[in-house]
Amino acid sequence: MGVNETLGAVITAHPQARVVAFADLSASMILASQGRDDITQEHLDRLCLQARASFDDPLFSLSVEAFGEPHGAVVMGADGIRVFLRSESEPADALCCICDHGIDLAAFVAKIRVTLESITSGG
Amino acid sequence: MNRGTLPIISRLQSLQAPAHVAPGGARIIAAASDPNPLAALLREVNETMLGRALTFESRIGTNLTLEVSGRRVLRLTAASGLAGAESCLSEPALEDAHKDDLIKLLQALAVPNQELRVTTTPIDREREGVSVGLPVALLADLLLVDLNPLAATEFTALEAMPTTAPSPKVAPEARLFAVPDPPPVAVRPPATAPVAPEAATYKTASADFLGRFARGTGPVLMAWLITGGDEDGTTEGPDEMVSHLQGFLDDEAEAVSHQLDQISTAPDGPICIVLGATLVEGHSVLCARSGEGVLLGVIEGDGTQTLMQAWSAAFA
């Protein structure tokens, strides 16, 4: 299964996920994405920057000092949530997602963790 | 010049540069006088976004073909005159374990002061999607090659300028980015910034929004405090933890606000980030802002569902 199909499977399993994108955070670049048709490259670029900012200081440092290196981030706004998960084996690889508030977040995080490691390992 | 514009300027200069074509149609990317053809090779990969097979050939006839897409080297499909290529050639997808072997091949091919040419052909779209490959940024990092030729000169002056970015407090190896720092993002996203395709129903928050959110989250939010706004000084949880959180905010309030600006899609709307190793077990850090108030707390265990419920309920 290719990367796009793998991302598409996440949308199929969790319809409340509007966008699921695979990013190289080191290059600030979305490499593949699936989801709503009206998402533009500008949306994806901004999503990727938000992912990078989420894993940056000062909150990154606070987390490292207190509990260890963070690999997941949930950002809640007034109009939706974004979930960013980066690979434990390849920290620059990440999934960036936009979801509805009603999503089963625990199940979604578990799903995208498996998906991310599958993509990162080339499986 | 803004640091973020350097890659763009580099691309524009590259596009403007006249192409030198060798007999047979190959493009010359490094002349015989070029002391670093390896940099030219990596920049060629860096500028290749769509799936392409790049065949690099030296003046003496050694060559290799890389399948490249999205600034990543997907695989090595051919090599001639280069010892040690077998380990990479046999791999359907190049991974981190192959980077050293690939680097040796690239160094053997792109010898200083030797002309280097490239020919480009499309690859099958199916092949384009089956591999993640090796990021060219990683290879460039290991080979000490600057992918943006402007950077070497322009950054010298830029780096000397004062920056408002917070200083990392953790060892560099613990940080995510062993690669260039994130490009600067406007403190407040401009009104014209693209907005994520999220629900159009924008909600406003009341003055006691943060307190309602924190209390609604329940016991998983084991310690928290609010600074600024109408609820300034509100705390809950063990004194020692609250004190630690207070000390952090005392030192980093401006930097926290800047980070929240960067992740926010609605400049004046409430925003919350939860940062954790797994998000569903262990501990996570929670930070939220509404108006002038900032909430900082510690989550223990899986707070995913109660957090979302409390967040939505706090708007009511």
Coordinates of C-alpha atoms in Angstrom, one line a residue:
Chain A
M1 CA 0.0 0.0 0.0
G2 CA 1.4 3.4 -1.0
V3 CA 1.6 6.4 1.3
N4 CA -1.5 8.0 -0.1
E5 CA -3.5 4.8 0.3
T6 CA -2.3 4.4 3.8
L7 CA -3.4 8.0 4.7
G8 CA -6.7 7.4 2.9
A9 CA -7.3 4.4 5.1
V10 CA -7.1 6.6 8.2
I11 CA -9.8 8.9 6.8
T12 CA -11.9 5.9 6.0
A13 CA -11.6 4.6 9.5
H14 CA -12.1 8.0 11.1
P15 CA -14.4 10.1 8.9
Q16 CA -14.2 12.9 11.5
A17 CA -10.6 13.4 10.4
R18 CA -10.8 16.0 7.6
V19 CA -7.1 16.0 6.6
V20 CA -4.3 13.6 7.3
A21 CA -1.0 14.6 5.9
F22 CA 2.5 13.0 6.1
A23 CA 5.2 15.6 6.6
D24 CA 8.9 16.0 6.7
L25 CA 9.2 18.4 9.6
S26 CA 12.9 19.0 9.0
A27 CA 12.1 20.3 5.6
S28 CA 8.8 21.9 6.6
M29 CA 7.1 20.0 3.8
I30 CA 4.0 18.0 3.4
L31 CA 4.9 15.0 1.3
A32 CA 1.5 13.4 0.9
S33 CA -2.0 14.2 2.1
Q34 CA -5.6 12.9 2.0
G35 CA -8.8 14.4 3.0
R36 CA -11.2 17.1 1.8
D37 CA -10.9 18.3 -1.8
D38 CA -10.8 22.0 -0.9
I39 CA -7.6 21.9 1.0
T40 CA -4.9 24.0 -0.6
Q41 CA -1.2 23.9 -0.6
E42 CA -1.3 27.0 1.6
H43 CA -3.4 25.1 4.2
L44 CA -0.9 22.2 4.1
D45 CA 2.1 24.6 4.4
R46 CA 0.5 26.3 7.4
L47 CA -0.4 23.0 9.0
C48 CA 3.2 21.9 8.7
L49 CA 4.5 25.1 10.3
Q50 CA 2.0 24.6 13.1
A51 CA 3.3 21.1 13.7
R52 CA 6.9 22.4 13.8
A53 CA 5.9 25.1 16.2
S54 CA 4.1 22.6 18.4
F55 CA 7.3 20.7 19.0
D56 CA 9.4 23.7 19.6
D57 CA 10.4 25.7 22.7
P58 CA 9.5 26.7 25.3
L59 CA 6.8 24.0 25.8
F60 CA 9.0 21.3 24.2
S61 CA 11.7 22.1 26.8
L62 CA 9.2 22.0 29.7
S63 CA 8.0 18.6 28.6
V64 CA 11.5 17.2 28.1
E65 CA 12.6 18.4 31.5
A66 CA 9.4 17.1 33.3
F67 CA 8.4 14.0 31.5
G68 CA 10.6 13.2 28.5
E69 CA 10.6 14.0 24.8
P70 CA 7.1 14.6 23.4
H71 CA 6.0 12.8 20.3
G72 CA 2.4 13.8 20.2
A73 CA 0.6 17.2 20.3
V74 CA -3.1 18.0 20.3
V75 CA -4.0 21.6 19.4
M76 CA -7.6 22.7 20.1
G77 CA -9.0 25.9 18.7
A78 CA -12.4 27.5 18.6
D79 CA -13.3 25.6 15.4
G80 CA -11.6 22.2 15.4
I81 CA -8.6 20.3 16.5
R82 CA -5.3 19.4 15.0
V83 CA -3.3 16.3 16.0
F84 CA 0.4 16.1 15.3
L85 CA 2.3 12.9 15.8
R86 CA 6.0 12.5 15.0
S87 CA 7.8 9.2 14.6
E88 CA 9.8 7.9 17.5
S89 CA 12.4 6.3 15.1
E90 CA 12.5 9.2 12.6
P91 CA 11.5 12.3 14.6
A92 CA 11.3 14.5 11.4
D93 CA 8.6 12.3 10.0
A94 CA 5.2 13.3 11.2
L95 CA 1.5 13.0 10.6
C96 CA -0.5 16.3 10.7
C97 CA -4.2 16.0 11.0
I98 CA -7.2 18.3 11.2
C99 CA -10.3 16.7 12.9
D100 CA -13.7 17.5 14.2
H101 CA -14.1 18.0 17.9
G102 CA -16.2 14.8 18.2
I103 CA -13.5 12.4 17.1
D104 CA -12.6 9.5 19.3
L105 CA -9.1 11.0 20.0
A106 CA -7.6 8.0 21.8
A107 CA -8.6 5.6 19.0
F108 CA -7.5 8.1 16.4
V109 CA -4.1 8.6 18.0
A110 CA -3.6 4.9 18.2
K111 CA -4.5 4.5 14.5
I112 CA -2.2 7.3 13.3
R113 CA 0.7 6.0 15.4
V114 CA 0.6 2.7 13.7
T115 CA 0.1 4.4 10.3
L116 CA 3.1 6.7 10.9
E117 CA 5.4 3.9 11.9
S118 CA 4.3 1.9 8.9
I119 CA 5.1 4.8 6.5
T120 CA 8.4 5.6 8.2
S121 CA 9.5 2.0 8.0
G122 CA 8.5 1.9 4.4
G123 CA 6.0 -0.8 5.1
Chain B
M1 CA 16.6 39.4 3.9
N2 CA 14.3 37.1 5.7
R3 CA 15.7 33.6 6.5
G4 CA 12.6 32.0 5.1
T5 CA 13.1 33.6 1.7
L6 CA 16.6 32.2 1.1
P7 CA 15.4 28.9 -0.3
I8 CA 13.0 30.8 -2.6
I9 CA 15.7 33.2 -3.8
S10 CA 18.1 30.2 -4.3
R11 CA 15.5 28.5 -6.4
L12 CA 14.9 31.6 -8.5
Q13 CA 18.6 32.1 -9.1
S14 CA 18.9 28.5 -10.0
L15 CA 16.1 28.8 -12.5
Q16 CA 17.6 32.0 -13.9
A17 CA 21.0 30.4 -14.4
P18 CA 21.7 29.4 -18.0
A19 CA 21.7 25.7 -18.6
H20 CA 24.9 24.2 -20.0
V21 CA 24.1 21.2 -22.1
A22 CA 26.6 18.6 -23.0
P23 CA 26.6 16.6 -26.2
G24 CA 23.9 14.0 -25.9
G25 CA 21.5 16.2 -24.0
A26 CA 22.8 15.9 -20.5
R27 CA 22.9 19.1 -18.4
I28 CA 26.2 20.1 -16.8
I29 CA 25.6 20.9 -13.2
A30 CA 29.2 21.3 -12.1
A31 CA 32.0 22.5 -14.3
A32 CA 35.6 21.1 -14.2
S33 CA 36.5 24.1 -12.1
D34 CA 33.9 23.4 -9.5
P35 CA 35.5 22.4 -6.2
N36 CA 32.3 20.9 -4.8
P37 CA 30.2 19.0 -7.4
L38 CA 28.7 17.1 -4.5
A39 CA 26.8 20.2 -3.5
A40 CA 25.5 20.7 -7.0
L41 CA 24.3 17.1 -7.0
L42 CA 22.4 17.5 -3.7
R43 CA 20.9 20.8 -4.8
E44 CA 19.7 19.1 -7.9
V45 CA 17.9 16.5 -5.8
N46 CA 16.7 19.2 -3.5
E47 CA 15.0 21.0 -6.4
T48 CA 13.3 17.9 -7.6
M49 CA 9.7 17.7 -6.2
L50 CA 8.0 15.4 -8.7
G51 CA 9.1 11.8 -9.1
R52 CA 12.1 11.8 -11.4
A53 CA 15.0 9.5 -12.2
L54 CA 18.2 11.6 -12.1
T55 CA 21.2 10.0 -13.8
F56 CA 24.4 11.7 -12.7
E57 CA 27.5 11.1 -14.8
S58 CA 31.0 12.2 -14.2
R59 CA 33.5 13.2 -16.9
I60 CA 35.3 9.9 -16.6
G61 CA 32.1 7.9 -17.2
T62 CA 31.1 6.8 -13.7
N63 CA 27.4 7.2 -13.2
L64 CA 24.5 6.4 -11.0
T65 CA 20.7 6.8 -11.2
L66 CA 18.7 7.9 -8.3
E67 CA 14.9 7.9 -8.1
V68 CA 13.9 11.1 -6.4
S69 CA 10.7 12.7 -5.2
G70 CA 9.7 15.4 -2.8
R71 CA 13.4 16.2 -2.0
R72 CA 14.0 12.6 -1.0
V73 CA 16.1 9.9 -2.5
L74 CA 13.8 7.0 -2.9
R75 CA 16.2 4.4 -4.3
L76 CA 19.3 3.7 -6.3
T77 CA 18.4 2.0 -9.6
A78 CA 21.7 1.9 -11.5
A79 CA 25.3 2.5 -11.0
S80 CA 28.4 2.1 -13.2
G81 CA 32.1 2.3 -12.3
L82 CA 31.4 2.7 -8.6
A83 CA 32.5 0.2 -6.1
G84 CA 30.2 -0.8 -3.3
A85 CA 26.9 0.1 -5.0
E86 CA 25.4 -3.4 -4.6
S87 CA 24.2 -2.8 -1.1
C88 CA 22.0 0.2 -2.2
L89 CA 21.1 -1.3 -5.5
S90 CA 19.5 -4.3 -4.0
E91 CA 17.2 -2.2 -1.8
P92 CA 13.7 -1.5 -3.0
A93 CA 13.6 1.5 -0.8
L94 CA 16.5 3.4 0.7
E95 CA 16.3 3.9 4.5
D96 CA 18.4 5.4 7.2
A97 CA 20.6 2.3 7.4
H98 CA 21.8 2.9 3.8
K99 CA 22.8 6.5 4.1
D100 CA 26.4 5.9 4.8
D101 CA 26.8 3.6 1.7
L102 CA 24.9 6.1 -0.4
I103 CA 27.1 8.9 0.7
K104 CA 30.2 7.0 -0.2
L105 CA 28.8 6.4 -3.7
L106 CA 28.0 10.1 -4.1
Q107 CA 31.4 11.1 -2.9
A108 CA 33.1 8.7 -5.3
L109 CA 31.0 10.0 -8.2
A110 CA 31.1 13.7 -7.5
V111 CA 34.9 14.3 -7.3
P112 CA 36.1 17.9 -6.8
N113 CA 37.1 19.7 -10.0
Q114 CA 35.5 17.2 -12.3
E115 CA 32.6 17.9 -14.5
L116 CA 29.2 16.4 -13.4
R117 CA 26.2 16.0 -15.7
V118 CA 22.6 15.0 -15.1
T119 CA 19.8 13.7 -17.2
T120 CA 16.2 13.5 -15.9
T121 CA 13.4 11.2 -16.8
P122 CA 10.0 10.6 -15.2
I123 CA 9.3 7.6 -13.0
D124 CA 6.2 5.5 -12.6
R125 CA 3.8 7.3 -10.3
E126 CA 3.2 4.0 -8.4
R127 CA 6.9 3.7 -7.8
E128 CA 6.9 7.4 -6.6
G129 CA 4.5 6.5 -3.7
V130 CA 5.9 3.3 -2.3
S131 CA 8.9 4.6 -0.5
V132 CA 9.7 7.4 2.0
G133 CA 13.4 7.4 1.1
L134 CA 16.2 9.5 2.5
P135 CA 15.6 13.2 2.9
V136 CA 18.2 15.2 0.9
A137 CA 18.4 17.6 3.9
L138 CA 19.7 14.7 6.0
L139 CA 22.4 13.9 3.4
A140 CA 23.3 17.5 3.1
D141 CA 23.6 17.8 6.8
L142 CA 25.9 14.8 7.0
L143 CA 28.0 16.1 4.1
L144 CA 28.1 19.7 5.5
V145 CA 26.6 20.9 2.3
D146 CA 24.4 24.0 2.3
L147 CA 21.4 23.4 0.1
N148 CA 20.8 27.1 -0.3
P149 CA 24.0 28.6 -1.7
L150 CA 22.9 32.1 -0.7
A151 CA 22.8 31.0 2.9
A152 CA 26.5 30.9 3.3
T153 CA 26.9 34.5 2.6
E154 CA 23.6 36.0 3.7
F155 CA 23.2 34.1 6.9
T156 CA 26.5 35.4 8.2
A157 CA 24.9 38.8 8.7
L158 CA 21.6 37.4 9.7
E159 CA 22.9 35.2 12.5
A160 CA 24.6 38.2 14.1
M161 CA 21.2 39.9 14.4
P162 CA 19.4 39.6 17.8
T163 CA 16.6 37.2 17.7
T164 CA 13.5 36.9 19.8
A165 CA 13.4 33.1 19.6
P166 CA 13.6 31.4 22.9
S167 CA 16.8 29.7 23.8
P168 CA 16.5 25.9 24.1
K169 CA 17.0 24.7 27.6
V170 CA 17.5 21.1 26.6
A171 CA 20.5 19.4 25.0
P172 CA 20.4 19.8 21.3
E173 CA 20.2 16.1 20.7
A174 CA 16.9 16.0 22.6
R175 CA 15.4 18.5 20.3
L176 CA 13.5 17.5 17.2
F177 CA 15.4 19.4 14.6
A178 CA 18.9 18.4 14.0
V179 CA 18.3 20.4 10.8
P180 CA 17.8 24.1 10.2
D181 CA 15.7 26.1 12.6
P182 CA 12.0 26.6 11.7
P183 CA 11.5 29.6 9.5
P184 CA 10.2 32.6 11.4
V185 CA 6.5 32.8 11.6
A186 CA 4.6 36.1 12.1
V187 CA 3.8 36.7 15.7
R188 CA 0.2 37.1 14.8
P189 CA -0.9 35.3 11.6
P190 CA -2.0 38.0 9.2
A191 CA -5.7 38.3 8.4
T192 CA -5.0 36.9 4.9
A193 CA -3.2 33.8 6.2
P194 CA -4.8 30.6 4.9
V195 CA -7.2 29.3 7.5
A196 CA -7.4 25.5 8.0
P197 CA -10.5 24.0 6.5
E198 CA -12.2 23.6 9.9
A199 CA -15.8 24.2 10.8
A200 CA -17.0 27.7 10.0
T201 CA -18.7 28.1 13.3
Y202 CA -16.4 30.4 15.3
K203 CA -17.2 30.6 19.0
T204 CA -16.3 33.3 21.4
A205 CA -15.0 32.6 24.9
S206 CA -16.2 34.1 28.2
A207 CA -14.0 35.8 30.8
D208 CA -13.9 32.6 32.9
F209 CA -13.3 30.3 30.0
L210 CA -9.9 29.0 31.2
G211 CA -11.2 28.2 34.7
R212 CA -14.2 26.4 33.3
F213 CA -12.1 24.4 31.0
A214 CA -9.6 23.4 33.7
R215 CA -12.3 22.4 36.1
G216 CA -14.2 20.6 33.4
T217 CA -11.2 18.5 32.6
G218 CA -11.4 16.8 35.9
P219 CA -8.8 15.0 38.0
V220 CA -6.6 14.1 35.0
L221 CA -5.5 17.7 35.1
M222 CA -3.6 17.1 38.3
A223 CA -2.0 20.6 38.7
W224 CA -2.7 23.9 37.0
L225 CA -2.6 27.6 37.3
I226 CA -3.9 30.6 35.4
T227 CA -1.9 33.8 35.0
G228 CA -3.3 37.0 33.6
G229 CA -6.9 37.9 32.7
D230 CA -9.8 37.8 35.1
E231 CA -8.8 34.6 36.7
D232 CA -5.2 35.5 37.4
G233 CA -3.8 33.5 40.3
T234 CA -6.3 30.7 40.2
T235 CA -4.5 27.4 41.0
E236 CA -5.3 23.8 41.8
G237 CA -3.2 20.8 42.6
P238 CA -0.1 20.1 44.7
D239 CA 1.8 23.2 45.7
E240 CA 5.1 22.0 44.6
M241 CA 3.9 21.3 41.0
V242 CA 2.0 24.6 40.9
S243 CA 5.1 26.4 42.0
H244 CA 7.1 24.8 39.3
L245 CA 4.6 25.8 36.7
Q246 CA 4.5 29.3 38.1
G247 CA 8.2 29.6 37.8
F248 CA 8.2 28.4 34.3
L249 CA 5.6 31.0 33.3
D250 CA 7.4 33.7 35.1
D251 CA 10.5 33.0 33.0
E252 CA 8.9 32.1 29.7
A253 CA 5.6 34.0 29.5
E254 CA 6.6 35.9 26.4
A255 CA 8.0 32.9 24.6
V256 CA 4.9 30.8 25.5
S257 CA 2.7 33.5 24.0
H258 CA 4.8 33.5 20.9
Q259 CA 4.5 29.8 20.6
L260 CA 0.8 29.9 21.0
D261 CA 0.6 32.6 18.3
Q262 CA 2.4 30.3 15.9
I263 CA 0.0 27.4 16.4
S264 CA -3.1 29.4 16.4
T265 CA -5.4 29.8 13.4
A266 CA -7.6 32.5 14.9
P267 CA -5.4 35.3 16.4
D268 CA -7.9 36.4 19.0
G269 CA -9.6 33.0 19.7
P270 CA -8.8 30.6 22.5
I271 CA -6.1 28.1 21.8
C272 CA -4.9 25.0 23.7
I273 CA -2.0 22.6 23.2
V274 CA -1.4 19.3 24.9
L275 CA 2.1 18.0 24.5
G276 CA 3.1 14.5 25.6
A277 CA 5.1 11.4 24.8
T278 CA 2.0 9.4 23.8
L279 CA -0.9 11.7 24.8
V280 CA -2.8 8.7 26.3
E281 CA -0.5 7.5 29.1
G282 CA 2.2 9.0 31.3
H283 CA 2.2 12.8 31.7
S284 CA 1.5 15.6 29.3
V285 CA 1.8 19.3 29.4
L286 CA -1.3 21.5 28.8
C287 CA -1.1 25.1 27.9
A288 CA -4.1 27.2 26.9
R289 CA -4.8 30.9 26.3
S290 CA -8.0 32.9 26.2
G291 CA -7.8 36.6 26.1
E292 CA -5.1 37.8 28.4
G293 CA -5.2 34.7 30.5
V294 CA -2.8 31.7 30.2
L295 CA -3.5 28.3 31.7
L296 CA -0.6 25.9 32.3
G297 CA -1.1 22.5 33.7
V298 CA 0.0 18.9 33.9
I299 CA -2.2 15.9 32.7
E300 CA -1.7 12.5 34.2
G301 CA -2.8 9.6 32.1
D302 CA -5.3 9.7 29.2
G303 CA -7.1 13.0 29.2
T304 CA -8.0 12.9 25.5
Q305 CA -11.8 12.6 25.8
T306 CA -12.4 14.7 28.9
L307 CA -10.2 17.4 27.5
M308 CA -12.2 17.7 24.3
Q309 CA -15.5 17.6 26.2
A310 CA -14.3 20.2 28.6
W311 CA -13.0 22.4 25.8
S312 CA -16.4 22.3 24.0
A313 CA -18.3 22.8 27.2
A314 CA -16.3 25.8 28.2
F315 CA -17.6 27.7 25.2
A316 CA -21.2 27.1 26.3

